[in-house]
PDB file of C-alpha atoms in Angstrom:
ATOM      1  CA  MET Q   1      53.983-146.964 -48.121  1.00 53.00           C
ATOM      2  CA  SER Q   2      55.862-144.608 -50.397  1.00 70.00           C
ATOM      3  CA  TRP Q   3      59.085-143.023 -49.275  1.00 71.00           C
ATOM      4  CA  ILE Q   4      58.144-140.000 -51.337  1.00 75.00           C
ATOM      5  CA  ALA Q   5      55.033-139.577 -49.186  1.00 67.00           C
ATOM      6  CA  VAL Q   6      57.163-139.772 -46.050  1.00 68.00           C
ATOM      7  CA  GLY Q   7      59.572-137.223 -47.517  1.00 73.00           C
ATOM      8  CA  VAL Q   8      56.764-134.828 -48.429  1.00 71.00           C
ATOM      9  CA  ALA Q   9      55.303-135.160 -44.942  1.00 68.00           C
ATOM     10  CA  ALA Q  10      58.699-134.537 -43.344  1.00 70.00           C
ATOM     11  CA  VAL Q  11      59.292-131.433 -45.447  1.00 74.00           C
ATOM     12  CA  ALA Q  12      55.826-130.124 -44.533  1.00 72.00           C
ATOM     13  CA  VAL Q  13      56.477-130.681 -40.829  1.00 69.00           C
ATOM     14  CA  VAL Q  14      59.919-129.063 -40.934  1.00 73.00           C
ATOM     15  CA  GLY Q  15      58.570-126.102 -42.919  1.00 76.00           C
ATOM     16  CA  SER Q  16      55.698-125.581 -40.503  1.00 72.00           C
ATOM     17  CA  ILE Q  17      57.981-125.815 -37.482  1.00 73.00           C
ATOM     18  CA  LYS Q  18      60.479-123.377 -39.008  1.00 78.00           C
ATOM     19  CA  SER Q  19      57.679-120.942 -39.822  1.00 77.00           C
ATOM     20  CA  SER Q  20      56.327-121.141 -36.278  1.00 76.00           C
ATOM     21  CA  GLN Q  21      59.814-120.666 -34.832  1.00 79.00           C
ATOM     22  CA  ASP Q  22      60.290-117.557 -36.970  1.00 82.00           C
ATOM     23  CA  GLN Q  23      56.927-116.149 -35.863  1.00 82.00           C
ATOM     24  CA  GLU Q  24      57.716-116.922 -32.246  1.00 82.00           C
ATOM     25  CA  ALA Q  25      61.122-115.227 -32.550  1.00 84.00           C
ATOM     26  CA  GLN Q  26      59.464-112.173 -34.084  1.00 86.00           C
ATOM     27  CA  ALA Q  27      56.956-111.993 -31.214  1.00 83.00           C
ATOM     28  CA  ASP Q  28      59.798-112.399 -28.687  1.00 86.00           C
ATOM     29  CA  ALA Q  29      61.705-109.565 -30.374  1.00 88.00           C
ATOM     30  CA  ALA Q  30      58.615-107.351 -30.261  1.00 87.00           C
ATOM     31  CA  GLN Q  31      58.223-108.148 -26.575  1.00 88.00           C
ATOM     32  CA  SER Q  32      61.858-107.254 -25.851  1.00 91.00           C
ATOM     33  CA  THR Q  33      61.650-104.035 -27.856  1.00 93.00           C
ATOM     34  CA  ASN Q  34      58.445-102.943 -26.149  1.00 89.00           C
ATOM     35  CA  GLN Q  35      59.899-103.771 -22.734  1.00 93.00           C
ATOM     36  CA  ALA Q  36      63.021-101.717 -23.487  1.00 94.00           C
ATOM     37  CA  ASN Q  37      60.875 -98.821 -24.702  1.00 93.00           C
ATOM     38  CA  ALA Q  38      58.756 -98.983 -21.533  1.00 94.00           C
ATOM     39  CA  THR Q  39      61.894 -98.865 -19.393  1.00 95.00           C
ATOM     40  CA  GLN Q  40      63.193 -95.885 -21.392  1.00 96.00           C
ATOM     41  CA  GLN Q  41      59.901 -94.025 -21.001  1.00 96.00           C
ATOM     42  CA  LEU Q  42      60.057 -94.524 -17.220  1.00 96.00           C
ATOM     43  CA  ALA Q  43      63.596 -93.136 -17.228  1.00 97.00           C
ATOM     44  CA  ASN Q  44      62.398 -90.171 -19.309  1.00 96.00           C
ATOM     45  CA  MET Q  45      59.598 -89.578 -16.804  1.00 96.00           C
ATOM     46  CA  GLN Q  46      62.055 -89.516 -13.910  1.00 97.00           C
ATOM     47  CA  ALA Q  47      64.391 -87.171 -15.791  1.00 97.00           C
ATOM     48  CA  VAL Q  48      61.573 -84.760 -16.676  1.00 97.00           C
ATOM     49  CA  GLU Q  49      60.305 -84.702 -13.109  1.00 96.00           C
ATOM     50  CA  ALA Q  50      63.809 -84.119 -11.738  1.00 97.00           C
ATOM     51  CA  GLN Q  51      64.372 -81.331 -14.264  1.00 97.00           C
ATOM     52  CA  ALA Q  52      61.049 -79.689 -13.356  1.00 97.00           C
ATOM     53  CA  SER Q  53      61.912 -79.936  -9.668  1.00 97.00           C
ATOM     54  CA  ALA Q  54      65.258 -78.236 -10.286  1.00 98.00           C
ATOM     55  CA  GLN Q  55      63.563 -75.512 -12.357  1.00 98.00           C
ATOM     56  CA  GLU Q  56      60.977 -75.001  -9.627  1.00 97.00           C
ATOM     57  CA  GLU Q  57      63.700 -74.569  -7.020  1.00 97.00           C
ATOM     58  CA  ALA Q  58      65.571 -72.143  -9.284  1.00 97.00           C
ATOM     59  CA  GLN Q  59      62.356 -70.159  -9.777  1.00 97.00           C
ATOM     60  CA  ARG Q  60      61.813 -70.000  -6.019  1.00 96.00           C
ATOM     61  CA  ARG Q  61      65.384 -68.766  -5.461  1.00 97.00           C
ATOM     62  CA  GLN Q  62      65.011 -66.100  -8.154  1.00 97.00           C
ATOM     63  CA  SER Q  63      61.633 -65.075  -6.783  1.00 96.00           C
ATOM     64  CA  GLY Q  64      63.015 -64.874  -3.265  1.00 95.00           C
ATOM     65  CA  ALA Q  65      65.834 -62.613  -4.440  1.00 96.00           C
ATOM     66  CA  TYR Q  66      63.412 -60.439  -6.416  1.00 95.00           C
ATOM     67  CA  LEU Q  67      60.948 -60.173  -3.525  1.00 93.00           C
ATOM     68  CA  GLY Q  68      63.784 -59.211  -1.178  1.00 92.00           C
ATOM     69  CA  LYS Q  69      64.901 -56.424  -3.526  1.00 93.00           C
ATOM     70  CA  GLN Q  70      61.297 -55.308  -3.888  1.00 90.00           C
ATOM     71  CA  ARG Q  71      60.823 -55.113  -0.106  1.00 87.00           C
ATOM     72  CA  ALA Q  72      64.043 -53.140   0.225  1.00 89.00           C
ATOM     73  CA  ALA Q  73      62.986 -50.737  -2.524  1.00 88.00           C
ATOM     74  CA  LEU Q  74      59.540 -50.279  -1.010  1.00 82.00           C
ATOM     75  CA  GLY Q  75      61.096 -49.699   2.417  1.00 80.00           C
ATOM     76  CA  ASP Q  76      63.515 -47.123   0.999  1.00 84.00           C
ATOM     77  CA  SER Q  77      60.774 -45.329  -0.907  1.00 80.00           C
ATOM     78  CA  GLY Q  78      59.316 -43.829   2.232  1.00 77.00           C
ATOM     79  CA  THR Q  79      55.778 -44.546   1.047  1.00 77.00           C
ATOM     80  CA  GLY Q  80      54.731 -46.292   4.211  1.00 69.00           C
ATOM     81  CA  SER Q  81      54.823 -49.614   5.997  1.00 71.00           C
ATOM     82  CA  LEU Q  82      55.210 -52.926   4.168  1.00 69.00           C
ATOM     83  CA  GLY Q  83      52.619 -54.462   6.489  1.00 70.00           C
ATOM     84  CA  SER Q  84      49.674 -52.449   5.245  1.00 72.00           C
ATOM     85  CA  GLY Q  85      48.298 -50.346   2.418  1.00 78.00           C
ATOM     86  CA  SER Q  86      49.481 -50.255  -1.178  1.00 84.00           C
ATOM     87  CA  ASN Q  87      52.999 -51.432  -0.362  1.00 83.00           C
ATOM     88  CA  PHE Q  88      51.565 -54.528   1.286  1.00 86.00           C
ATOM     89  CA  ASP Q  89      49.266 -55.174  -1.684  1.00 88.00           C
ATOM     90  CA  VAL Q  90      52.151 -54.896  -4.161  1.00 89.00           C
ATOM     91  CA  ALA Q  91      54.396 -57.191  -2.099  1.00 89.00           C
ATOM     92  CA  ARG Q  92      51.611 -59.719  -1.554  1.00 91.00           C
ATOM     93  CA  GLN Q  93      50.691 -59.810  -5.258  1.00 94.00           C
ATOM     94  CA  SER Q  94      54.344 -60.266  -6.200  1.00 94.00           C
ATOM     95  CA  ALA Q  95      54.677 -63.171  -3.749  1.00 95.00           C
ATOM     96  CA  VAL Q  96      51.497 -64.805  -5.077  1.00 96.00           C
ATOM     97  CA  SER Q  97      52.688 -64.436  -8.684  1.00 96.00           C
ATOM     98  CA  ALA Q  98      56.079 -65.892  -7.797  1.00 96.00           C
ATOM     99  CA  GLU Q  99      54.449 -68.897  -6.126  1.00 96.00           C
ATOM    100  CA  LEU Q 100      52.153 -69.438  -9.111  1.00 97.00           C
ATOM    101  CA  ASP Q 101      55.167 -69.388 -11.428  1.00 97.00           C
ATOM    102  CA  ALA Q 102      56.871 -72.079  -9.332  1.00 97.00           C
ATOM    103  CA  LEU Q 103      53.712 -74.184  -9.189  1.00 97.00           C
ATOM    104  CA  ASN Q 104      53.218 -73.898 -12.964  1.00 97.00           C
ATOM    105  CA  ILE Q 105      56.739 -75.215 -13.484  1.00 97.00           C
ATOM    106  CA  ARG Q 106      55.977 -78.154 -11.180  1.00 97.00           C
ATOM    107  CA  TYR Q 107      52.667 -78.827 -12.932  1.00 97.00           C
ATOM    108  CA  GLY Q 108      54.329 -78.759 -16.358  1.00 97.00           C
ATOM    109  CA  GLY Q 109      56.898 -81.307 -15.196  1.00 96.00           C
ATOM    110  CA  GLU Q 110      54.223 -83.540 -13.711  1.00 96.00           C
ATOM    111  CA  LEU Q 111      52.183 -83.308 -16.905  1.00 97.00           C
ATOM    112  CA  ARG Q 112      55.157 -84.272 -19.097  1.00 97.00           C
ATOM    113  CA  GLY Q 113      56.043 -87.027 -16.626  1.00 96.00           C
ATOM    114  CA  THR Q 114      52.497 -88.384 -16.805  1.00 96.00           C
ATOM    115  CA  GLN Q 115      52.724 -88.472 -20.597  1.00 97.00           C
ATOM    116  CA  TYR Q 116      55.913 -90.533 -20.366  1.00 96.00           C
ATOM    117  CA  LEU Q 117      54.292 -92.801 -17.791  1.00 96.00           C
ATOM    118  CA  GLN Q 118      51.292 -93.385 -20.063  1.00 96.00           C
ATOM    119  CA  SER Q 119      53.644 -94.165 -22.919  1.00 95.00           C
ATOM    120  CA  ALA Q 120      55.486 -96.636 -20.680  1.00 95.00           C
ATOM    121  CA  TYR Q 121      52.179 -98.316 -19.811  1.00 94.00           C
ATOM    122  CA  ASN Q 122      51.343 -98.574 -23.515  1.00 94.00           C
ATOM    123  CA  TYR Q 123      54.720-100.132 -24.316  1.00 93.00           C
ATOM    124  CA  GLN Q 124      54.344-102.542 -21.393  1.00 92.00           C
ATOM    125  CA  ALA Q 125      50.917-103.573 -22.666  1.00 92.00           C
ATOM    126  CA  GLY Q 126      52.495-104.171 -26.073  1.00 90.00           C
ATOM    127  CA  ALA Q 127      55.221-106.252 -24.453  1.00 89.00           C
ATOM    128  CA  ASP Q 128      52.638-108.291 -22.561  1.00 89.00           C
ATOM    129  CA  ALA Q 129      50.611-108.834 -25.735  1.00 89.00           C
ATOM    130  CA  ALA Q 130      53.705-109.862 -27.696  1.00 87.00           C
ATOM    131  CA  GLY Q 131      54.670-112.276 -24.918  1.00 84.00           C
ATOM    132  CA  ALA Q 132      51.216-113.806 -24.965  1.00 85.00           C
ATOM    133  CA  GLN Q 133      51.380-114.025 -28.743  1.00 83.00           C
ATOM    134  CA  ALA Q 134      54.763-115.752 -28.564  1.00 79.00           C
ATOM    135  CA  ALA Q 135      53.411-118.269 -26.072  1.00 79.00           C
ATOM    136  CA  GLN Q 136      50.351-118.889 -28.204  1.00 79.00           C
ATOM    137  CA  ILE Q 137      52.442-119.287 -31.340  1.00 76.00           C
ATOM    138  CA  GLY Q 138      54.750-121.639 -29.499  1.00 69.00           C
ATOM    139  CA  SER Q 139      51.969-123.963 -28.454  1.00 71.00           C
ATOM    140  CA  THR Q 140      49.533-123.599 -31.335  1.00 69.00           C
ATOM    141  CA  MET Q 141      51.990-123.614 -34.202  1.00 62.00           C
ATOM    142  CA  TYR Q 142      53.936-126.647 -33.017  1.00 61.00           C
ATOM    143  CA  THR Q 143      50.689-128.550 -32.646  1.00 68.00           C
ATOM    144  CA  SER Q 144      49.534-127.326 -36.043  1.00 65.00           C
ATOM    145  CA  ALA Q 145      52.847-128.289 -37.592  1.00 58.00           C
ATOM    146  CA  ALA Q 146      52.578-131.789 -36.246  1.00 60.00           C
ATOM    147  CA  LEU Q 147      48.999-132.124 -37.444  1.00 65.00           C
ATOM    148  CA  ALA Q 148      49.889-130.666 -40.846  1.00 61.00           C
ATOM    149  CA  GLY Q 149      52.661-133.189 -41.180  1.00 57.00           C
ATOM    150  CA  VAL Q 150      50.362-136.062 -40.285  1.00 57.00           C
ATOM    151  CA  SER Q 151      47.724-134.729 -42.668  1.00 61.00           C
ATOM    152  CA  SER Q 152      50.245-134.289 -45.464  1.00 55.00           C
ATOM    153  CA  TYR Q 153      51.618-137.765 -44.853  1.00 53.00           C
ATOM    154  CA  SER Q 154      48.118-139.217 -44.813  1.00 57.00           C
ATOM    155  CA  LYS Q 155      47.180-137.511 -48.082  1.00 59.00           C
ATOM    156  CA  SER Q 156      50.420-138.563 -49.734  1.00 53.00           C
ATOM    157  CA  TYR Q 157      50.047-142.117 -48.499  1.00 52.00           C
ATOM    158  CA  THR Q 158      46.437-142.317 -49.651  1.00 53.00           C
ATOM    159  CA  ALA Q 159      47.302-140.755 -52.999  1.00 52.00           C
ATOM    160  CA  GLY Q 160      50.156-143.215 -53.356  1.00 52.00           C
ATOM    161  CA  GLN Q 161      47.786-146.126 -52.821  1.00 54.00           C
ATOM    162  CA  ARG Q 162      45.475-144.939 -55.583  1.00 49.00           C
ATOM    163  CA  VAL Q 163      48.178-144.464 -58.180  1.00 46.00           C
ATOM    164  CA  PRO Q 164      48.894-147.759 -59.900  1.00 46.00           C
ATOM    165  CA  THR Q 165      52.568-148.573 -59.733  1.00 49.00           C
ATOM    166  CA  GLY Q 166      52.438-151.748 -61.740  1.00 51.00           C
ATOM    167  CA  THR Q 167      53.504-153.873 -58.777  1.00 50.00           C
ATOM    168  CA  LYS Q 168      51.944-154.745 -55.481  1.00 49.00           C
TER     169      LYS Q 168
END
């Protein structure tokens, strides 16, 4: 047996193991990054929904103040009762429009929140895939490294037997 063959085999094994460790570390880093991004997207979703809720409440307060002024103006106009006729129609349409404005704000916040949630799901799927890849690299590459080392050793040993050294 040649010590050179053993050395070549050892270098091949160490190189394969180092390569697999680097690939595994890269997959672990991708998993961590994707997990952090997923967490951030969930936080963004919560912030957007809270902001939309606050805007909706502000819209309702403004609408309430406007509708109150409108009722007072209609009452002062002397054009009739607020409970019937044109005054009622104007007040009702204003209230419906105000409610639609508030609901549109809520819907916009929910829509943006859903986009962040979908992004979080995508990042989580990426994190899961990277974790699976890291596990696969960890098991497959170490096995491959060991087999490559044995194969390299075997080839070197066999090649060493065929090369005449002048002594036996």
